[in-house]
Amino acid sequence: MQHRHGWKRWLTAIAAGLMLAGTALVPGRADGASAAREQRAAMTASAARGHMASAAPVSWADLQRRYRGVFVLRAVASGGRRVALTFDDVPDPRYTPLVLNVLKRKRVRATFFVVGSRAAKHPALMRRIVSEGHAVGNHTYSHPELPKLSLGQVEREIERTGETIRATAGFEPAMIRPPYGDIRPAQLEWARSRGYIVVNWDVDSQDWRQIPAGVVLRNAVKGLRPGSIILMHAGGGAGQNLYGTVNALPRLIDQLRAKGYELVTVPELLHIPERKRKPG
Ligand SMILES: [Zn+2]
């Protein structure tokens, strides 16, 4: 039974992925495309971490070693039983308020990775994220695959988003999360030279697969350890259903607290500033 259900979910996820991939082909639908791209790249990323055939030339673990303090998957130094919840692709008027409501009710502060084009459209939501004590990071302006971009293009994606966040939050964030977690070493060199810290994750809830809350919950605690950074989404592409995330969140918070975990923001977890320092 369990297996048949697993397969059904898997097939549903694949079908949803294909539908979203279809929308990605429609020009001028960057937001709609983002979900499908996120899915494709997340698969590539997990393949890379699993050292499969399609692996990227450099694994995330290698990057974390080579770019210590610049490319981060989790907190390595022990700082007690602390973990961080992170939510990508915000602000989204459908899901971000629902996620914020749960966090407020549970008195949890989390970290939100902001897409600049969305922040420009929903400044009130941006102000709410910040005023409720959450940390924010830069998730690029148009959610492109960074490895395909030149350094100049990457710089424009990041700086334009930083300026948009400054307009509502009052500061530019130090943290960058690349779309799909994908970034090249040369781009990491650039990030380091500009005082940015690239923050990915070590635990993937896989909520972008539009899976039920129970599965989101299970994924979000699989492999979890002190210092972990958990990937979730509070925004999606056109038609993407993130109610699994919204419904899993209260239970996830309760479970983590029952296991003695303290939920903190990424800057608190990593002991880094939230605001970007001026380079040079
Ligand atoms: Zn994203």
mmCIF file of C-alpha atoms and ligand atoms in Angstrom, residues 38 88-89 139 143 179-180 233, ligand 1:
data_model
loop_
_atom_site.group_PDB
_atom_site.id
_atom_site.type_symbol
_atom_site.label_atom_id
_atom_site.label_comp_id
_atom_site.label_asym_id
_atom_site.label_seq_id
_atom_site.Cartn_x
_atom_site.Cartn_y
_atom_site.Cartn_z
ATOM 1 C CA GLU A 38 13.422 25.023 -9.715
ATOM 2 C CA ASP A 88 12.373 30.767 -1.208
ATOM 3 C CA ASP A 89 10.635 32.643 -4.029
ATOM 4 C CA HIS A 139 17.340 35.262 -4.556
ATOM 5 C CA HIS A 143 15.265 33.763 -10.997
ATOM 6 C CA PRO A 179 18.045 29.856 -7.903
ATOM 7 C CA TYR A 180 18.094 26.026 -7.716
ATOM 8 C CA HIS A 233 9.058 27.636 -0.415
HETATM 9 ZN ZN ZN B 1 13.811 29.825 -6.176
#
